[in-house]
CSV table of C-alpha atoms and ligand atoms in Angstrom, one decimal:
chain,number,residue,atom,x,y,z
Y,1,UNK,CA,2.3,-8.2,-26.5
Y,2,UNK,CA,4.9,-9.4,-23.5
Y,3,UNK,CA,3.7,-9.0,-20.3
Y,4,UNK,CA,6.6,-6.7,-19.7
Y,5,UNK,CA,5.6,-4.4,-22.2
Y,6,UNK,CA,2.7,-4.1,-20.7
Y,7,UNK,CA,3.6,-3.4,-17.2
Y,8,UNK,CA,6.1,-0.9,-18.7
Y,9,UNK,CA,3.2,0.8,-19.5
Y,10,UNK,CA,1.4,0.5,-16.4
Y,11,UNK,CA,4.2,1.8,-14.3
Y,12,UNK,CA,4.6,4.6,-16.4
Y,13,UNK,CA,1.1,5.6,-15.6
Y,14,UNK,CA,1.7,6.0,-12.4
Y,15,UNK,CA,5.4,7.2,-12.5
Y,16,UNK,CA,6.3,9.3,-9.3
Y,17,UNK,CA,4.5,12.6,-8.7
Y,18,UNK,CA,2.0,11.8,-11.8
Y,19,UNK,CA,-1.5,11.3,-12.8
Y,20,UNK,CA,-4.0,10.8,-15.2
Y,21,UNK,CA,-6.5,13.7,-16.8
Y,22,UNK,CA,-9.8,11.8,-17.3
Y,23,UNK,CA,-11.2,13.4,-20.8
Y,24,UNK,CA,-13.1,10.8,-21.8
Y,25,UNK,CA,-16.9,12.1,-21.3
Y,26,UNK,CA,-18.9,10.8,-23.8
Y,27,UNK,CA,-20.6,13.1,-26.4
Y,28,UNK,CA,-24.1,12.8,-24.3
Y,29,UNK,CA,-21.9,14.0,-20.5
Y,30,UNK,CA,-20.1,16.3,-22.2
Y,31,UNK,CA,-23.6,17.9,-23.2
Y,32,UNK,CA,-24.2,18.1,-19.5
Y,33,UNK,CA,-20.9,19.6,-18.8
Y,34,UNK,CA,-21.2,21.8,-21.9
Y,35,UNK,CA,-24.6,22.9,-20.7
Y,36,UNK,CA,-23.5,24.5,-17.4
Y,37,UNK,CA,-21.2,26.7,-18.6
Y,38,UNK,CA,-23.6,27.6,-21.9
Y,39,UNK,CA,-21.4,26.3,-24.6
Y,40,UNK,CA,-23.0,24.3,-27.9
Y,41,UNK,CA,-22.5,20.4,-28.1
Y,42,UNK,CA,-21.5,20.7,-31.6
Y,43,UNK,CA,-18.1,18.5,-32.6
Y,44,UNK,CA,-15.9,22.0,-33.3
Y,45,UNK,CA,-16.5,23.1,-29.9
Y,46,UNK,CA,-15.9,19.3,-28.2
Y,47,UNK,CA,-12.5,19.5,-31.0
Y,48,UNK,CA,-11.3,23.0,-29.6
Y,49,UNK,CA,-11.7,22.1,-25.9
Y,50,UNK,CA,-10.0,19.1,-25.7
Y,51,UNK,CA,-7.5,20.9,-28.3
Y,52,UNK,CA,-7.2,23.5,-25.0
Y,53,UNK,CA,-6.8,20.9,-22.4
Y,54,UNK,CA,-4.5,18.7,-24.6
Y,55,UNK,CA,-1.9,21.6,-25.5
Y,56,UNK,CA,-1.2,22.8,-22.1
Y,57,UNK,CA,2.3,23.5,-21.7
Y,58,UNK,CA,4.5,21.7,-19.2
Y,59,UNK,CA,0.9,19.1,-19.2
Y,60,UNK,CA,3.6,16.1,-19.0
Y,61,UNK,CA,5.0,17.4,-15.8
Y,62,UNK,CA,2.6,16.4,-13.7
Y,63,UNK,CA,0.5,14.2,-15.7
Y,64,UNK,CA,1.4,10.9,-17.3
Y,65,UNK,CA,-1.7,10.1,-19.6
Y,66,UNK,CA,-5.2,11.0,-20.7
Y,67,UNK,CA,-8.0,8.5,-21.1
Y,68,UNK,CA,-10.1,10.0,-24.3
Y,69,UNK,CA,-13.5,9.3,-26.1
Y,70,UNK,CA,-13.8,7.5,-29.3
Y,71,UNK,CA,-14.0,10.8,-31.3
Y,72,UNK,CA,-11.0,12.7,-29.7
Y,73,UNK,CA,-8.5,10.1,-30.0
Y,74,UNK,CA,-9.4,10.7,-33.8
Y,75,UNK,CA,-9.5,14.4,-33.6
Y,76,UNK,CA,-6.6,16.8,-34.5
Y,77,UNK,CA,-5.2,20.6,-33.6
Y,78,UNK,CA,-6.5,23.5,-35.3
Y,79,UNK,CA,-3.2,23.3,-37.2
Y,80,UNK,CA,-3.7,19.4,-38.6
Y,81,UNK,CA,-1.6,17.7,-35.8
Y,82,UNK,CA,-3.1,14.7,-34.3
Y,83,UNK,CA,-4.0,15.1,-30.1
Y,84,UNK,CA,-2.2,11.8,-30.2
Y,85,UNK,CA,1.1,13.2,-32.0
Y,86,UNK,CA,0.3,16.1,-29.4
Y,87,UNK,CA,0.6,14.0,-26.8
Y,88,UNK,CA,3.4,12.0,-27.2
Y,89,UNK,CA,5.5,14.9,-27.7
Y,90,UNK,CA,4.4,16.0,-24.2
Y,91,UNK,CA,5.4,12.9,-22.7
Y,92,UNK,CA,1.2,11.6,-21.9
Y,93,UNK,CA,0.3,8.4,-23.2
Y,94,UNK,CA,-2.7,8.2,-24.8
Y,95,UNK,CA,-5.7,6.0,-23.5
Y,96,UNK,CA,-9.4,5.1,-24.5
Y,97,UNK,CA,-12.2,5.1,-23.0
Y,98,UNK,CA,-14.5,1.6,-24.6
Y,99,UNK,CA,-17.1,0.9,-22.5
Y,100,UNK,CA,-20.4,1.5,-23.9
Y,101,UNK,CA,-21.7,3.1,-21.1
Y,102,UNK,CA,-23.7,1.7,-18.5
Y,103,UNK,CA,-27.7,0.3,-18.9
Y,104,UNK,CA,-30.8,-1.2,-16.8
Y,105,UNK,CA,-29.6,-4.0,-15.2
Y,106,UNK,CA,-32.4,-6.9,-16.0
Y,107,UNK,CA,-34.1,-8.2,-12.8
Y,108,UNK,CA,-32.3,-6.0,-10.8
Y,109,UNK,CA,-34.3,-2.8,-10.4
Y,110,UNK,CA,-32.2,0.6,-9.6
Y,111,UNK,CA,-29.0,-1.2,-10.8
Y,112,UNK,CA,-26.9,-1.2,-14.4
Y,113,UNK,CA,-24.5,-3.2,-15.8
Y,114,UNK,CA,-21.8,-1.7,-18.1
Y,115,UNK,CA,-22.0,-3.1,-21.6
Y,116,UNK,CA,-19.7,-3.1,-24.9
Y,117,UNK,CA,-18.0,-6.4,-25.0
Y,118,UNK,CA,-19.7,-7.5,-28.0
Y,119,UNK,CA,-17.0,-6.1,-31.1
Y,120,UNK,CA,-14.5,-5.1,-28.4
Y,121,UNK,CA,-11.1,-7.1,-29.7
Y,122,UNK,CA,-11.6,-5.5,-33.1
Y,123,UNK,CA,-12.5,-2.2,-31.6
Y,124,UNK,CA,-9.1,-2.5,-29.6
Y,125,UNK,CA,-7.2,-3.8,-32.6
Y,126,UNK,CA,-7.7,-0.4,-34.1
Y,127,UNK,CA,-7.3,1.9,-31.0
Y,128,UNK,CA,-3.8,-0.1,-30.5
Y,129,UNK,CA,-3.4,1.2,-34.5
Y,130,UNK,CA,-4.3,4.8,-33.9
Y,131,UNK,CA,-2.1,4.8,-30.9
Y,132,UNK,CA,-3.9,4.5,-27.8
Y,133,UNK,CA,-1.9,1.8,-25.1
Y,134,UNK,CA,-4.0,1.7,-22.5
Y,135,UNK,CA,-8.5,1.2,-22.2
Y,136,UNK,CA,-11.4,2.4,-19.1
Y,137,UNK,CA,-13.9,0.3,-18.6
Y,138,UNK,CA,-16.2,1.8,-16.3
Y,139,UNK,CA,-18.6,0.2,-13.8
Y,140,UNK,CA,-21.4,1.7,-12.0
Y,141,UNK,CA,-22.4,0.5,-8.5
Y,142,UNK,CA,-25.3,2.6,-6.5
Y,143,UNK,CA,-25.9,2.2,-3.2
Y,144,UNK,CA,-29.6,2.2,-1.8
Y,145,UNK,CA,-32.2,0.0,-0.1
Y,146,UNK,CA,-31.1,-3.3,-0.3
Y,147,UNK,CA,-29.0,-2.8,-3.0
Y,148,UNK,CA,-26.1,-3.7,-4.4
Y,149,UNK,CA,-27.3,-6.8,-5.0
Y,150,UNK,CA,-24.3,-9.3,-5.6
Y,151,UNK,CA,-26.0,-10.3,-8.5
Y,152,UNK,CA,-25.2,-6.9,-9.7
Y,153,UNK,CA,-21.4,-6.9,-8.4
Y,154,UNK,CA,-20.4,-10.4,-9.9
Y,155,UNK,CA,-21.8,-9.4,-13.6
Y,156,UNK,CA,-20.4,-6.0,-13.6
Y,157,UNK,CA,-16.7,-8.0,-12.2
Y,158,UNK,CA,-17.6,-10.1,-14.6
Y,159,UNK,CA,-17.7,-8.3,-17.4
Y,160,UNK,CA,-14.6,-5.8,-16.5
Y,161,UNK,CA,-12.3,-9.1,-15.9
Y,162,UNK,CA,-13.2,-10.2,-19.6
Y,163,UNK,CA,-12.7,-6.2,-21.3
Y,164,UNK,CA,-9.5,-6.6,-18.9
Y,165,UNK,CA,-8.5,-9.8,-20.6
Y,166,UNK,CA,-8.9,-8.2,-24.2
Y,167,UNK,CA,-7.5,-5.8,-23.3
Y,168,UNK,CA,-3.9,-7.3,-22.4
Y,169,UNK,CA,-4.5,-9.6,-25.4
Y,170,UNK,CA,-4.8,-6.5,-27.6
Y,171,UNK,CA,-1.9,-4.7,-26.1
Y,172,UNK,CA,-3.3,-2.3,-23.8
Y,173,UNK,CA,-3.0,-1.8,-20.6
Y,174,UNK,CA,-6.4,-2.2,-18.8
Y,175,UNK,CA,-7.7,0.4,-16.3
Y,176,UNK,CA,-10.1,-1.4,-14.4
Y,177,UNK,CA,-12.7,1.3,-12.8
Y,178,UNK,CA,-15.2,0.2,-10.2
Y,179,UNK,CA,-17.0,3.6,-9.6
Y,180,UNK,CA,-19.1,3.0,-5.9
Y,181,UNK,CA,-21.2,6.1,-6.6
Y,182,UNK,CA,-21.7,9.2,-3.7
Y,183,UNK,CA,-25.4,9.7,-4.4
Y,184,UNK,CA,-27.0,8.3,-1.3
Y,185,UNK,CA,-27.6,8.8,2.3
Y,186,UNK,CA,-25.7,5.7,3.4
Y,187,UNK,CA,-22.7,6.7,5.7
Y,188,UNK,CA,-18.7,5.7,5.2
Y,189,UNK,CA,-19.3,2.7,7.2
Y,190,UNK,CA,-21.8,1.2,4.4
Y,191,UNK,CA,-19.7,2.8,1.5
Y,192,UNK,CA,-16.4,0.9,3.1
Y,193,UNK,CA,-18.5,-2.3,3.1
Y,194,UNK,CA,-20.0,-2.1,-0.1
Y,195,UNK,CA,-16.2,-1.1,-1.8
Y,196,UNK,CA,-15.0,-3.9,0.1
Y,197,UNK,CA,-17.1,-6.6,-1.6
Y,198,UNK,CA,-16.7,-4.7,-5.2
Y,199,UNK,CA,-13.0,-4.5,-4.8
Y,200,UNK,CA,-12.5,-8.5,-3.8
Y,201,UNK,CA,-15.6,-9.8,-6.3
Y,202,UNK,CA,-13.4,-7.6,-9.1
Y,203,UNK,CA,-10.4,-9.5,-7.9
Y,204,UNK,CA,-11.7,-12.8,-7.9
Y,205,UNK,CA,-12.7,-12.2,-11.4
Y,206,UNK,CA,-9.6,-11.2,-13.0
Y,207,UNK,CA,-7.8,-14.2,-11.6
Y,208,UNK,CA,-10.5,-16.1,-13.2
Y,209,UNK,CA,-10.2,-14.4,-17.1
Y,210,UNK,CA,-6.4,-14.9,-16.6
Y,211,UNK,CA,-5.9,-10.9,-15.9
Y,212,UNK,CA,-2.1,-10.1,-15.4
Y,213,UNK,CA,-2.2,-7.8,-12.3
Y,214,UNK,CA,1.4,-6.5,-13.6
Y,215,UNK,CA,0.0,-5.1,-16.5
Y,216,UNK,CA,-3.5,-3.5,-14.6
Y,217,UNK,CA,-4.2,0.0,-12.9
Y,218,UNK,CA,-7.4,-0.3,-10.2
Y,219,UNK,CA,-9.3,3.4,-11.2
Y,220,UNK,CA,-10.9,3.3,-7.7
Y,221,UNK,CA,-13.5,5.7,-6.0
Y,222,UNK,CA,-12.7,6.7,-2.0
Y,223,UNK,CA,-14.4,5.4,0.8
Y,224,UNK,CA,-16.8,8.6,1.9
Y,225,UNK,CA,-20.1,9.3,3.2
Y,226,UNK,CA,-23.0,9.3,0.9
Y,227,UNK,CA,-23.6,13.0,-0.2
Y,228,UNK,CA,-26.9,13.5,1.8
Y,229,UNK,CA,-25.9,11.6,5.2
Y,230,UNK,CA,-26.4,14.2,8.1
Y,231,UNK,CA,-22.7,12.8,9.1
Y,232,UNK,CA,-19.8,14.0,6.6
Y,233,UNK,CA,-16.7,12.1,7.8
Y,234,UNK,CA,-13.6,14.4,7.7
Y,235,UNK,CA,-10.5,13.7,4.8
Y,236,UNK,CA,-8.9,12.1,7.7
Y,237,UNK,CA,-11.1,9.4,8.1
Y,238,UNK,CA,-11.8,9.7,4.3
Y,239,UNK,CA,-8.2,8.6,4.0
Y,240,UNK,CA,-7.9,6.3,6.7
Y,241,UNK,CA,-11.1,4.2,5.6
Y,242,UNK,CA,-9.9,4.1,1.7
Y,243,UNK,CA,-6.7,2.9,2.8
Y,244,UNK,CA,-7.8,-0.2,4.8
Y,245,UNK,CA,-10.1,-0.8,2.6
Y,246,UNK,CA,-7.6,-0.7,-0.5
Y,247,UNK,CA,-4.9,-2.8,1.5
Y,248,UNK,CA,-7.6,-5.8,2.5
Y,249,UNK,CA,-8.5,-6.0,-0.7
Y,250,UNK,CA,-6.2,-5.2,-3.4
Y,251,UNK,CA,-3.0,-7.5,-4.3
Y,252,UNK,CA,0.9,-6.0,-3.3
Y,253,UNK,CA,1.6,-6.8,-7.5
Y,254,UNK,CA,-0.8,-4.5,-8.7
Y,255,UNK,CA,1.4,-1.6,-10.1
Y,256,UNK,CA,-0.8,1.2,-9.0
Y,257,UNK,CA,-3.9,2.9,-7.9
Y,258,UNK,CA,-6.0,5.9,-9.2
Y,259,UNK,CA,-8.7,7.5,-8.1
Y,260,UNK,CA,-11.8,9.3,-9.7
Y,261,UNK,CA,-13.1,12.3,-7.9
Y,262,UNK,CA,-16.3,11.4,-8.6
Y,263,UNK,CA,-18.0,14.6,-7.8
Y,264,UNK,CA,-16.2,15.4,-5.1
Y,265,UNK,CA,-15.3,19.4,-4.6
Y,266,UNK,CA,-10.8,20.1,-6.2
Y,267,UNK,CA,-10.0,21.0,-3.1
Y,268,UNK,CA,-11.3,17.4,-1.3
Y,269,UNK,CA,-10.1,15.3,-4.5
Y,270,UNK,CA,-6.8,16.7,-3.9
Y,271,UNK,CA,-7.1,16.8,-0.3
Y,272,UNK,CA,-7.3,13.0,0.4
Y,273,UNK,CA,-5.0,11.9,-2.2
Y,274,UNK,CA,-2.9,14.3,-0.5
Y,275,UNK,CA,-4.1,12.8,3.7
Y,276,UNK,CA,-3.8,9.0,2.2
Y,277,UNK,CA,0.2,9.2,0.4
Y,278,UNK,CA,1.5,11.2,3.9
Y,279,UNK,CA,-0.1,8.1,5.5
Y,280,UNK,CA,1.8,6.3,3.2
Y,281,UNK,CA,3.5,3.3,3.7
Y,282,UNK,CA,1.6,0.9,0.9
Y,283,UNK,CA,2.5,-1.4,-1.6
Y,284,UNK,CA,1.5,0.3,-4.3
Y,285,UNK,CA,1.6,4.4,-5.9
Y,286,UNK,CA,-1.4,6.5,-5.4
Y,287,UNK,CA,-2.4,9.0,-7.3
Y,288,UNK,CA,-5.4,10.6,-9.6
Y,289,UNK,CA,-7.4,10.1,-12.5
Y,290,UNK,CA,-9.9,13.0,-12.2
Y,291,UNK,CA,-12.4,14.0,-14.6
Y,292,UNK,CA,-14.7,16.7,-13.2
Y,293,UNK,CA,-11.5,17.7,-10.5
Y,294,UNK,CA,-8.9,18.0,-12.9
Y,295,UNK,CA,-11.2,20.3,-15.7
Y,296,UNK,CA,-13.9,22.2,-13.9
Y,297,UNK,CA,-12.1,25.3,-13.3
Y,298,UNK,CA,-10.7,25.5,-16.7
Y,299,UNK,CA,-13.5,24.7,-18.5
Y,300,UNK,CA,-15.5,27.6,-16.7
Y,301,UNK,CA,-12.9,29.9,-17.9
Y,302,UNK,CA,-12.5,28.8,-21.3
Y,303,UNK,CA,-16.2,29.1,-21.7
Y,304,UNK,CA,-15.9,32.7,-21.2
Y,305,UNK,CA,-14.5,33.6,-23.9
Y,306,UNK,CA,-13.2,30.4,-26.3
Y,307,UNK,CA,-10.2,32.4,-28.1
Y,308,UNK,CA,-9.2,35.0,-25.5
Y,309,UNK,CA,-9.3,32.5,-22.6
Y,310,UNK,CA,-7.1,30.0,-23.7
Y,311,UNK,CA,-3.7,31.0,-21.9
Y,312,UNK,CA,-5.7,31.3,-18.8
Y,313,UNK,CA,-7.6,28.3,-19.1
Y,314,UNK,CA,-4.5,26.5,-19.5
Y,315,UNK,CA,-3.0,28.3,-16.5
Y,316,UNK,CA,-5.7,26.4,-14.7
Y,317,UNK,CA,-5.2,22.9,-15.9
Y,318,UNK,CA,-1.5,23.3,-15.1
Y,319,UNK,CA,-2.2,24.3,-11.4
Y,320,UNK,CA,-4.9,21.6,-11.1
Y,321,UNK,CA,-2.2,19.2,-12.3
Y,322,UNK,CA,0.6,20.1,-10.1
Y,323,UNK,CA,-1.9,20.4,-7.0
Y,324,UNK,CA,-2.6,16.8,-7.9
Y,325,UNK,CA,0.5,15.6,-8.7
Y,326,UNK,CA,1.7,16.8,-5.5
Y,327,UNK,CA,-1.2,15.1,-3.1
Y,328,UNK,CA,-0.2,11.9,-4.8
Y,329,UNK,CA,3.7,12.5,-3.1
Y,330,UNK,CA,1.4,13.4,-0.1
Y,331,UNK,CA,3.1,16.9,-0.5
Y,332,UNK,CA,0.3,19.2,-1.3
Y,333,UNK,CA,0.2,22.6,-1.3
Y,334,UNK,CA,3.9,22.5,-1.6
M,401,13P,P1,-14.6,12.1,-12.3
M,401,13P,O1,-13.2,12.4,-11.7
M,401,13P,O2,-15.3,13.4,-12.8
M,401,13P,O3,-15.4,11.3,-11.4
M,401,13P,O4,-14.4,11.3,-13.6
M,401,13P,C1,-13.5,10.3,-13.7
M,401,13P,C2,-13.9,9.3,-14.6
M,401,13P,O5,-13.2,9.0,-15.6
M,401,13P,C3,-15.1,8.6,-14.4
M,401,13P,O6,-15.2,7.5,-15.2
């Protein structure tokens, strides 16, 4: 695969005014999801929601790709059509999620480390085949008493620089996602620190495996204040810390940036996409890559009523979309 190929790719990812729909939840956080809204974990129901979210109409408007879970990219419409045949027609290029999730980090209490390298070129030899062209690899960092450790930083860069590598080997274009979770007390000062030292641990590391930045998308999370400090900085400052963060840390060649929302609220996931672009300015695109913000709305409708609400849930999904899409032209509500 040519590096130009690759970075076609990438760029299309983040074409102008579009974003990614994060669909990826694995069969155990999609139980959790499932479970708030009172629908069965069973594989028809998993089949006919994604079915929902994938057929949207206009979906390729606003979004340019969908990162999906082992099972869905496998999965096809009530009618026999493959999502991935679905998706192509609408213009959103499929991606994969192939991390296996994260686990105890050893000697490192209250920390993980992402595994699922073992198997993973042969695992992306046949998600190239079924049509996926670009990967997630997702990596965990908590924020506590004395911890992140930067034992627990370098392996987890580590280990997304060499899925990164096998990645471009393979074909695909990596998304490389260093999640700094919210949980916490900490306050944006202490977040911006700690997403500082991720951000240039992770880019020491792919310049080490080889990584071509051209052919990369950073899936970042925003600098904001831990979800239980007394002192909630406002999107302004949300915006302003993620930026200087991002721009100390995160090379000009890179061809883009998303975010995850992370569990922030759709109207704050839209809002500070929305703050940082009319700050604009940067080297590279902004824009989204929300899970929980991009499918929270519709999925409390659809769970309704899983025939009848359909339409409507796709009504929602569509607005979410544009909403986002806009914010990442810094041009939201429209
Ligand atoms: P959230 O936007 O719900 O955080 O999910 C994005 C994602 O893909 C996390 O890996």
């Amino acid at each position: 695969m040519s590096i130009e190929q690759l970075a076609e790719t990438a760029q299309a990812m983040v074409a102008r005014g579009k974003g990614i729909i994060a669909i990826d939840e694995s069969t155990s956080t999609i139980k959790k999801r499932f479970d708030s809204v009172g629908i069965e974990n069973i594989e028809e129901n998993r089949r006919a929601y994604r079915e929902m979210l994938l057929t949207t109409p206009k979906l390729g408007d606003h979004v340019s790709g969908a990162i999906l879970f082992d099972e869905t990219l496998r999965q096809k419409t009530a009618d026999g059509t493959p999502f991935v045949e679905v998706m192509k027609k609408a213009g959103v290029i499929p991606g994969i999620k192939v991390d296996k999730s994260t686990h105890p980090l050893a000697g490192c209490p209250g920390e993980v480390i992402t595994e699922g390298l073992d198997g993973l070129r042969d695992r992306l030899k046949e998600y190239y085949r079924l049509g996926a062209r670009f990967a997630k690899w997702r990596a965990v960092i908590n924020i506590g008493d004395d911890i992140p450790s930067g034992t627990c930083i370098e392996a987890n860069s580590h280990a997304l620089a060499r899925y990164a590598a096998l990645c471009q080997e393979q074909g695909l274009v990596p998304m490389v996602e260093p999640e700094v979770i919210m949980d916490g007390s900490h306050d944006i000062q202490t977040c911006y620190e700690v997403t500082e030292a991720v951000l240039r641990s992770l880019f020491g590391a792919l310049y080490e495996q080889n990584v071509m930045l051209e052919g990369t998308i950073l899936k970042a999370s925003m600098v904001v204040s831990g979800k239980d400090c007394p002192e909630q900085a406002d999107v302004e400052e949300v915006a302003e810390a993620t930026l200087m963060c991002l721009k100390s840390t995160v090379p000009a060649i890179l061809p883009g940036i998303v975010f995850l929302s992370g569990g922030q609220s759709d109207e704050k996931a839209t809002a500070h996409l929305d703050a940082m672009n009319r700050i604009g300015n940067l080297p590279w695109p902004l824009s989204f890559s929300y899970g929980r913000a991009m499918q929270s709305a519709a999925l409390r409708i659809w769970a309704q009523d899983m025939k009848a609400n359909v339409a409507r849930a796709q009504e929602t999904v569509y607005a979410r979309a544009r909403d986002n899409g806009l914010a990442a032209l810094g041009q939201w509500p429209g």
